[in-house]
Amino acid sequence: MPECPEVHLAGRFINRACGGLVFAGGVERSAVGRGPEVPFRSEAYRISAIARGKELRLTLSALDPAAAPPQDLVFRFGMSGSFRLCPAAELPRHAHLRFRTRESPPRALCFVDPRRFGSWRLGDAWQQERGPCVVSEYQAFRENVLKNLDDKAFDKPICEALLNQKYFNGIGNYLRAEILYRLKIPPFEKARTVLEAVKDQVQKRRKKDPSLRLSKKVKLMQKNPDLLELCHAVPMEVIMAEKHLFDPEHADNYANFKNWLQCYLVPGMSSLRDHNGRTIWFQGEPGPMAPTGQVPQKTPCKKRAQLKADPKALTPKVASRASKRCPRAAATPPKSDEKEEGEEEEASGPGKGHARRRRRVTPAPALPEPEVLLNTKRSRQRSARKGRGTVPAL
């Protein structure tokens, strides 16, 4: 899931945590890493990083330039890539590339990727198919979109066009949902229709007052932002958040990120799969270009999510027939285990339930017989032995 904010925060983390560290030796690569061996070795070198869109470039610079030329690596994070700095004796799982420090005990900067969709390549060149970064190259990004509206890429729905890295380098699944939700734009509206409206809005601003100062332009943008402005502003909210929504040093702050989200995975929002199979979250109507044959699905409420997370809540109590028939049964106090078992057996079959319940009943104590009845019973027994005839029944 790493998108533009997470990649930029990873670069910031590397520069801050590794700026004063000296690394030594070669670069270690796992057997299953999706990248080439790194032919770099130095007894003392430093590491710096720079991010652009969804790519991150590392530069390995030897302290003695004559010993080894600089080596550049460009990373793509895939779905689960990240960087961690940890003790070399406690390497995390799925650490596919490792840079060891020269200190004692040594530490290691690791590129960790559990799903192995991330990769790296040698050299300093960014991927050619990617346009300017929505964060670090905002003006170039904006011009690149508005001057190419005739491209067939904008014949698609706006939610699919936002994932086109040729024009929206850095925007991913959760960012597109948040951007469209804030502007109340249906996700399956035609992209060219939306962006031509942005272009017209810009021209109207210039005609009204071409000599606007930068400060006034910023205020107007904050009051009435357009789609391209939010493609810059929303990622910057994540990057500049005080609660460190996605910071490698604050990996346990996912709860803060969930609280920041307004649309993506939020209970009550609708979702559909676009024509590429990616799920888009939205509110209201999906738009005229929505895929046919699909019905928008509602994101379950929080109560259901808590039930799924709580294993005890997954085992429902078996209710008896009596409690289903009579609503008052729910208000009665809980019964003992034996009585509940008896009711469950009765519900499964009347014959078995009654028989088993009779076997569990404790017989009442016998009452003492009167002396008259005892004497009469003894006399009958004696007369029966002697054969004097039958005794009338009492």
Coordinates of C-alpha atoms in Angstrom, one line a residue:
M1 CA 0.0 0.0 0.0
P2 CA 2.9 2.5 0.2
E3 CA 2.0 5.6 -1.7
C4 CA 3.6 9.0 -2.1
P5 CA 3.4 10.1 1.5
E6 CA 4.8 6.8 2.8
V7 CA 7.7 6.9 0.3
H8 CA 8.5 10.5 1.2
L9 CA 8.4 9.7 4.9
A10 CA 10.8 6.7 4.3
G11 CA 13.3 9.1 2.7
R12 CA 13.0 11.5 5.5
F13 CA 13.5 8.7 8.0
I14 CA 16.7 7.5 6.2
N15 CA 18.2 11.0 6.1
R16 CA 17.4 11.6 9.7
A17 CA 18.4 8.3 11.2
C18 CA 21.4 7.5 9.0
G19 CA 22.8 11.0 8.5
G20 CA 25.4 10.6 11.2
L21 CA 26.1 6.9 10.7
V22 CA 29.0 5.4 8.8
F23 CA 28.4 2.1 7.0
A24 CA 31.1 -0.4 6.0
G25 CA 31.5 -3.6 3.9
G26 CA 29.4 -4.8 1.0
V27 CA 25.6 -4.7 0.5
E28 CA 23.9 -8.0 1.5
R29 CA 21.1 -9.3 -0.6
S30 CA 18.7 -12.1 0.3
A31 CA 18.2 -15.1 -2.1
V32 CA 14.7 -14.2 -2.9
G33 CA 15.0 -10.4 -3.3
R34 CA 13.5 -8.9 -6.4
G35 CA 16.5 -6.9 -7.5
P36 CA 20.1 -7.4 -8.7
E37 CA 23.3 -7.8 -6.6
V38 CA 24.7 -4.4 -5.6
P39 CA 28.4 -4.2 -6.7
F40 CA 29.5 -1.7 -4.1
R41 CA 32.0 -2.2 -1.3
S42 CA 33.7 0.4 0.9
E43 CA 35.3 0.5 4.3
A44 CA 33.4 3.7 5.1
Y45 CA 30.4 5.2 3.3
R46 CA 27.3 7.2 4.0
I47 CA 23.7 6.8 2.8
S48 CA 21.3 9.5 1.7
A49 CA 17.8 9.3 0.2
I50 CA 15.5 11.3 -2.1
A51 CA 11.8 10.5 -2.9
R52 CA 9.9 11.2 -6.1
G53 CA 6.3 10.0 -6.4
K54 CA 6.3 6.3 -5.6
E55 CA 10.0 5.8 -6.0
L56 CA 12.9 6.3 -3.6
R57 CA 16.6 6.7 -4.6
L58 CA 19.4 5.8 -2.3
T59 CA 22.9 7.1 -2.8
L60 CA 25.9 5.2 -1.3
S61 CA 28.9 7.6 -1.1
A62 CA 32.3 6.5 0.1
L63 CA 34.1 8.8 2.5
D64 CA 37.1 8.4 0.3
P65 CA 35.9 9.1 -3.3
A66 CA 39.0 7.6 -4.8
A67 CA 38.2 4.3 -3.1
A68 CA 34.9 3.7 -4.7
P69 CA 32.6 5.7 -7.0
P70 CA 29.1 6.5 -5.7
Q71 CA 26.4 3.9 -6.2
D72 CA 22.7 4.8 -6.8
L73 CA 19.7 2.5 -6.2
V74 CA 16.1 3.3 -7.1
F75 CA 13.5 1.4 -5.1
R76 CA 9.8 0.7 -5.7
F77 CA 8.0 -0.3 -2.6
G78 CA 5.3 -2.5 -4.1
M79 CA 2.5 -3.3 -1.6
S80 CA 4.5 -3.8 1.6
G81 CA 8.0 -2.4 1.2
S82 CA 9.6 -0.2 3.9
F83 CA 13.0 0.6 5.5
R84 CA 14.0 -0.2 9.1
L85 CA 17.1 0.4 11.2
C86 CA 17.7 -2.3 13.7
P87 CA 20.6 -4.2 15.4
A88 CA 22.5 -6.5 13.0
A89 CA 22.0 -9.4 15.3
E90 CA 18.2 -9.0 15.2
L91 CA 17.4 -8.7 11.5
P92 CA 13.7 -8.7 10.8
R93 CA 12.1 -11.3 8.5
H94 CA 12.0 -10.5 4.8
A95 CA 14.9 -8.1 4.9
H96 CA 15.9 -8.4 1.3
L97 CA 18.7 -5.8 1.2
R98 CA 20.9 -4.9 4.1
F99 CA 23.5 -2.1 4.8
R100 CA 25.6 -2.7 7.9
T101 CA 27.1 0.1 10.0
R102 CA 30.7 0.3 11.2
E103 CA 29.8 0.9 14.8
S104 CA 30.1 -1.8 17.5
P105 CA 27.7 -3.5 17.9
P106 CA 26.7 -2.9 14.3
R107 CA 23.3 -2.0 13.1
A108 CA 21.7 -2.6 9.7
L109 CA 19.5 -0.5 7.4
C110 CA 17.1 -3.0 5.9
F111 CA 14.7 -2.9 3.0
V112 CA 11.9 -5.1 4.3
D113 CA 9.2 -6.4 2.0
P114 CA 7.0 -9.4 3.2
R115 CA 5.0 -9.7 0.0
R116 CA 8.0 -9.3 -2.3
F117 CA 6.3 -7.0 -4.8
G118 CA 8.9 -4.3 -4.2
S119 CA 12.1 -4.1 -6.2
W120 CA 15.3 -2.1 -6.8
R121 CA 17.5 -1.3 -9.8
L122 CA 21.0 0.1 -10.2
G123 CA 21.5 3.6 -11.4
D124 CA 20.0 7.0 -10.6
A125 CA 17.4 7.2 -13.4
W126 CA 13.7 7.4 -12.4
Q127 CA 11.2 5.3 -14.3
Q128 CA 10.6 6.9 -17.6
E129 CA 6.8 6.2 -17.6
R130 CA 6.3 8.3 -14.5
G131 CA 5.4 11.9 -14.6
P132 CA 6.3 14.7 -12.1
C133 CA 5.7 14.0 -8.4
V134 CA 2.5 15.4 -7.0
V135 CA 4.3 16.5 -3.8
S136 CA 7.9 17.6 -4.7
E137 CA 7.1 18.8 -8.3
Y138 CA 3.6 20.2 -8.0
Q139 CA 3.7 22.9 -10.7
A140 CA 5.3 20.6 -13.2
F141 CA 2.7 17.9 -12.3
R142 CA -0.2 20.4 -12.8
E143 CA 1.0 21.6 -16.2
N144 CA 1.7 18.0 -17.3
V145 CA -2.0 17.1 -16.7
L146 CA -3.7 20.2 -18.1
K147 CA -1.7 20.3 -21.3
N148 CA -2.4 16.7 -22.2
L149 CA -6.1 16.4 -21.7
D150 CA -6.4 15.1 -25.3
D151 CA -4.7 11.9 -24.2
K152 CA -6.9 8.8 -24.3
A153 CA -5.9 8.1 -20.7
F154 CA -8.6 10.7 -19.8
D155 CA -11.3 8.9 -21.6
K156 CA -11.5 6.6 -18.5
P157 CA -13.3 7.3 -15.3
I158 CA -11.6 9.8 -13.0
C159 CA -11.0 7.1 -10.3
E160 CA -9.0 5.1 -12.8
A161 CA -7.1 8.0 -14.3
L162 CA -5.9 9.0 -10.9
L163 CA -3.9 5.8 -10.7
N164 CA -2.1 6.5 -14.0
Q165 CA 1.4 7.3 -12.8
K166 CA 2.3 9.0 -16.1
Y167 CA 0.1 11.9 -14.9
F168 CA -0.5 11.3 -11.2
N169 CA 2.8 10.0 -9.9
G170 CA 2.3 9.2 -6.2
I171 CA -1.4 8.8 -6.1
G172 CA -2.7 5.4 -5.0
N173 CA -5.9 3.7 -3.9
Y174 CA -6.5 5.4 -0.5
L175 CA -5.5 8.9 -1.8
R176 CA -7.8 8.8 -4.8
A177 CA -10.8 7.9 -2.5
E178 CA -10.0 10.7 -0.1
I179 CA -9.5 13.3 -2.9
L180 CA -12.7 12.5 -4.7
Y181 CA -14.7 12.3 -1.5
R182 CA -13.7 15.8 -0.4
L183 CA -14.7 17.3 -3.7
K184 CA -17.9 15.2 -3.9
I185 CA -16.9 14.0 -7.4
P186 CA -18.5 10.6 -8.4
P187 CA -15.6 8.2 -9.0
F188 CA -16.9 7.0 -12.3
E189 CA -17.3 10.5 -13.9
K190 CA -15.3 10.9 -17.1
A191 CA -11.8 12.2 -16.3
R192 CA -11.7 14.7 -19.1
T193 CA -15.0 16.2 -18.0
V194 CA -13.6 16.7 -14.5
L195 CA -10.3 18.1 -15.6
E196 CA -11.7 20.4 -18.2
A197 CA -13.7 22.0 -15.5
V198 CA -10.5 22.5 -13.5
K199 CA -8.9 24.1 -16.6
D200 CA -11.9 26.5 -17.0
Q201 CA -11.7 27.4 -13.4
V202 CA -8.1 28.4 -13.7
Q203 CA -8.7 30.5 -16.7
K204 CA -11.5 32.4 -14.9
R205 CA -9.3 33.1 -12.0
R206 CA -6.6 34.6 -14.3
K207 CA -9.2 36.8 -16.1
K208 CA -10.6 38.2 -12.9
D209 CA -7.3 39.3 -11.4
P210 CA -4.1 38.4 -13.3
S211 CA -2.0 40.3 -10.8
L212 CA -2.9 38.2 -7.7
R213 CA -0.1 37.8 -5.2
L214 CA 1.1 34.4 -4.2
S215 CA -0.4 34.7 -0.7
K216 CA -3.9 35.5 -2.2
K217 CA -3.6 32.6 -4.6
V218 CA -2.8 30.3 -1.7
K219 CA -5.9 31.6 0.2
L220 CA -8.1 31.0 -2.8
M221 CA -6.7 27.5 -3.2
Q222 CA -7.4 26.7 0.4
K223 CA -11.0 28.0 0.2
N224 CA -11.9 26.4 -3.1
P225 CA -9.3 23.7 -4.0
D226 CA -9.6 21.9 -7.3
L227 CA -8.8 18.3 -8.0
L228 CA -5.1 18.9 -8.9
E229 CA -4.6 21.1 -5.8
L230 CA -6.0 18.3 -3.6
C231 CA -3.6 15.8 -5.3
H232 CA -0.9 17.8 -3.6
A233 CA -2.6 18.9 -0.4
V234 CA -4.0 15.6 0.8
P235 CA -0.6 13.7 0.6
M236 CA 1.0 16.6 2.4
E237 CA -1.5 16.2 5.3
V238 CA -0.1 12.7 5.9
I239 CA 3.5 13.9 5.6
M240 CA 3.1 16.8 7.9
A241 CA 0.8 15.2 10.4
E242 CA 1.9 15.8 14.0
K243 CA 0.8 12.2 15.0
H244 CA 3.1 10.6 12.4
L245 CA 0.5 8.7 10.5
F246 CA 3.0 6.6 8.5
D247 CA 6.4 7.1 10.0
P248 CA 8.9 4.2 10.2
E249 CA 9.8 5.3 13.7
H250 CA 6.1 5.3 14.7
A251 CA 4.8 2.1 13.1
D252 CA 2.2 1.6 15.7
N253 CA 0.2 4.7 14.8
Y254 CA -2.1 3.0 12.4
A255 CA -5.0 4.0 14.6
N256 CA -4.2 7.6 13.9
F257 CA -4.2 6.9 10.2
K258 CA -7.7 5.3 10.5
N259 CA -9.0 8.3 12.4
W260 CA -7.6 10.6 9.6
L261 CA -9.4 8.7 6.9
Q262 CA -12.8 10.2 5.8
C263 CA -13.8 7.7 3.0
Y264 CA -11.4 4.9 2.4
L265 CA -12.5 1.8 4.4
V266 CA -14.8 4.0 6.5
P267 CA -18.0 2.3 7.7
G268 CA -21.1 3.4 5.8
M269 CA -19.2 4.2 2.6
S270 CA -20.0 2.4 -0.7
S271 CA -17.5 0.5 -2.7
L272 CA -17.2 -0.8 -6.2
R273 CA -14.5 -2.5 -8.3
D274 CA -13.3 -0.4 -11.2
H275 CA -12.5 -1.8 -14.6
N276 CA -9.0 -2.8 -13.4
G277 CA -10.3 -4.8 -10.4
R278 CA -9.3 -2.2 -7.8
T279 CA -11.8 -1.2 -5.1
I280 CA -12.8 2.4 -4.9
W281 CA -14.7 3.8 -1.9
F282 CA -17.1 6.7 -2.3
Q283 CA -20.4 8.2 -1.1
G284 CA -23.5 8.8 -3.2
E285 CA -23.9 7.9 -6.8
P286 CA -20.9 6.1 -8.5
G287 CA -21.2 8.0 -11.8
P288 CA -22.2 7.3 -15.5
M289 CA -19.2 5.1 -16.3
A290 CA -19.7 2.7 -13.4
P291 CA -19.1 -1.0 -14.4
T292 CA -22.3 -2.8 -15.3
G293 CA -23.5 -5.8 -13.3
Q294 CA -22.2 -4.6 -10.0
V295 CA -24.1 -3.4 -7.0
P296 CA -22.3 -0.9 -4.6
Q297 CA -21.4 -2.6 -1.3
K298 CA -21.7 -0.8 2.0
T299 CA -18.7 -0.9 4.3
P300 CA -19.8 -2.7 7.5
C301 CA -20.3 -0.7 10.6
K302 CA -17.8 -0.7 13.5
K303 CA -19.9 -3.0 15.6
R304 CA -19.5 -5.8 13.1
A305 CA -15.8 -5.1 12.9
Q306 CA -15.5 -5.5 16.6
L307 CA -17.5 -8.8 16.5
K308 CA -15.1 -10.1 13.9
A309 CA -12.1 -9.1 16.0
D310 CA -13.5 -10.6 19.2
P311 CA -13.4 -14.4 19.2
K312 CA -15.8 -14.7 22.1
A313 CA -18.4 -12.8 20.2
L314 CA -18.3 -15.4 17.4
T315 CA -19.8 -18.1 19.5
P316 CA -23.5 -17.3 19.8
K317 CA -25.7 -18.5 22.6
V318 CA -28.3 -21.1 21.7
A319 CA -31.8 -19.9 22.5
S320 CA -34.5 -22.2 23.5
R321 CA -37.9 -22.4 21.8
A322 CA -39.6 -20.9 24.8
S323 CA -37.4 -17.8 24.7
K324 CA -38.2 -17.4 20.9
R325 CA -41.9 -17.8 21.4
C326 CA -42.3 -15.6 24.4
P327 CA -40.5 -12.2 24.5
R328 CA -40.6 -12.2 28.3
A329 CA -38.1 -15.1 28.4
A330 CA -35.3 -12.7 27.5
A331 CA -36.0 -10.7 30.7
T332 CA -35.9 -13.7 33.0
P333 CA -32.7 -14.2 34.9
P334 CA -30.2 -16.7 33.5
K335 CA -30.8 -20.3 34.4
S336 CA -28.5 -22.9 35.7
D337 CA -26.4 -25.0 33.2
E338 CA -28.5 -28.2 33.8
K339 CA -31.8 -26.4 33.0
E340 CA -30.3 -24.8 29.8
E341 CA -29.0 -28.2 28.7
G342 CA -32.5 -29.7 29.3
E343 CA -34.1 -27.0 27.2
E344 CA -31.6 -27.5 24.4
E345 CA -32.3 -31.3 24.4
E346 CA -36.0 -30.6 24.4
A347 CA -35.6 -28.4 21.4
S348 CA -33.7 -31.1 19.5
G349 CA -36.4 -33.8 20.2
P350 CA -39.3 -34.1 22.6
G351 CA -38.9 -37.8 23.4
K352 CA -35.3 -37.7 24.3
G353 CA -35.5 -34.4 26.1
H354 CA -38.3 -35.5 28.4
A355 CA -36.7 -38.9 29.1
R356 CA -33.3 -37.3 30.0
R357 CA -34.9 -34.7 32.1
R358 CA -36.8 -37.3 34.1
R359 CA -33.6 -39.2 34.7
R360 CA -32.1 -36.1 36.2
V361 CA -35.1 -35.4 38.6
T362 CA -34.2 -36.3 42.2
P363 CA -37.1 -38.4 43.8
A364 CA -38.8 -36.8 46.7
P365 CA -38.3 -38.4 50.1
A366 CA -41.0 -41.0 51.1
L367 CA -43.5 -39.9 53.8
P368 CA -43.6 -42.1 57.0
E369 CA -46.6 -44.6 56.9
P370 CA -49.1 -44.4 59.8
E371 CA -49.0 -47.2 62.3
V372 CA -52.6 -48.3 61.4
L373 CA -51.6 -49.0 57.8
L374 CA -48.5 -50.9 58.9
N375 CA -50.5 -53.2 61.3
T376 CA -53.1 -53.9 58.6
K377 CA -50.4 -54.7 56.1
R378 CA -48.8 -57.2 58.5
S379 CA -52.1 -58.9 59.3
R380 CA -52.8 -59.4 55.6
Q381 CA -49.4 -60.9 55.0
R382 CA -50.0 -63.4 57.9
S383 CA -53.4 -64.4 56.6
A384 CA -52.1 -64.9 53.1
R385 CA -49.5 -67.3 54.4
K386 CA -52.0 -69.3 56.4
G387 CA -54.4 -69.5 53.5
R388 CA -57.5 -68.2 55.4
G389 CA -58.7 -66.3 52.3
T390 CA -58.1 -62.9 50.6
V391 CA -58.1 -59.8 52.6
P392 CA -60.3 -57.0 51.2
A393 CA -58.3 -54.2 49.6
L394 CA -58.3 -51.0 51.6

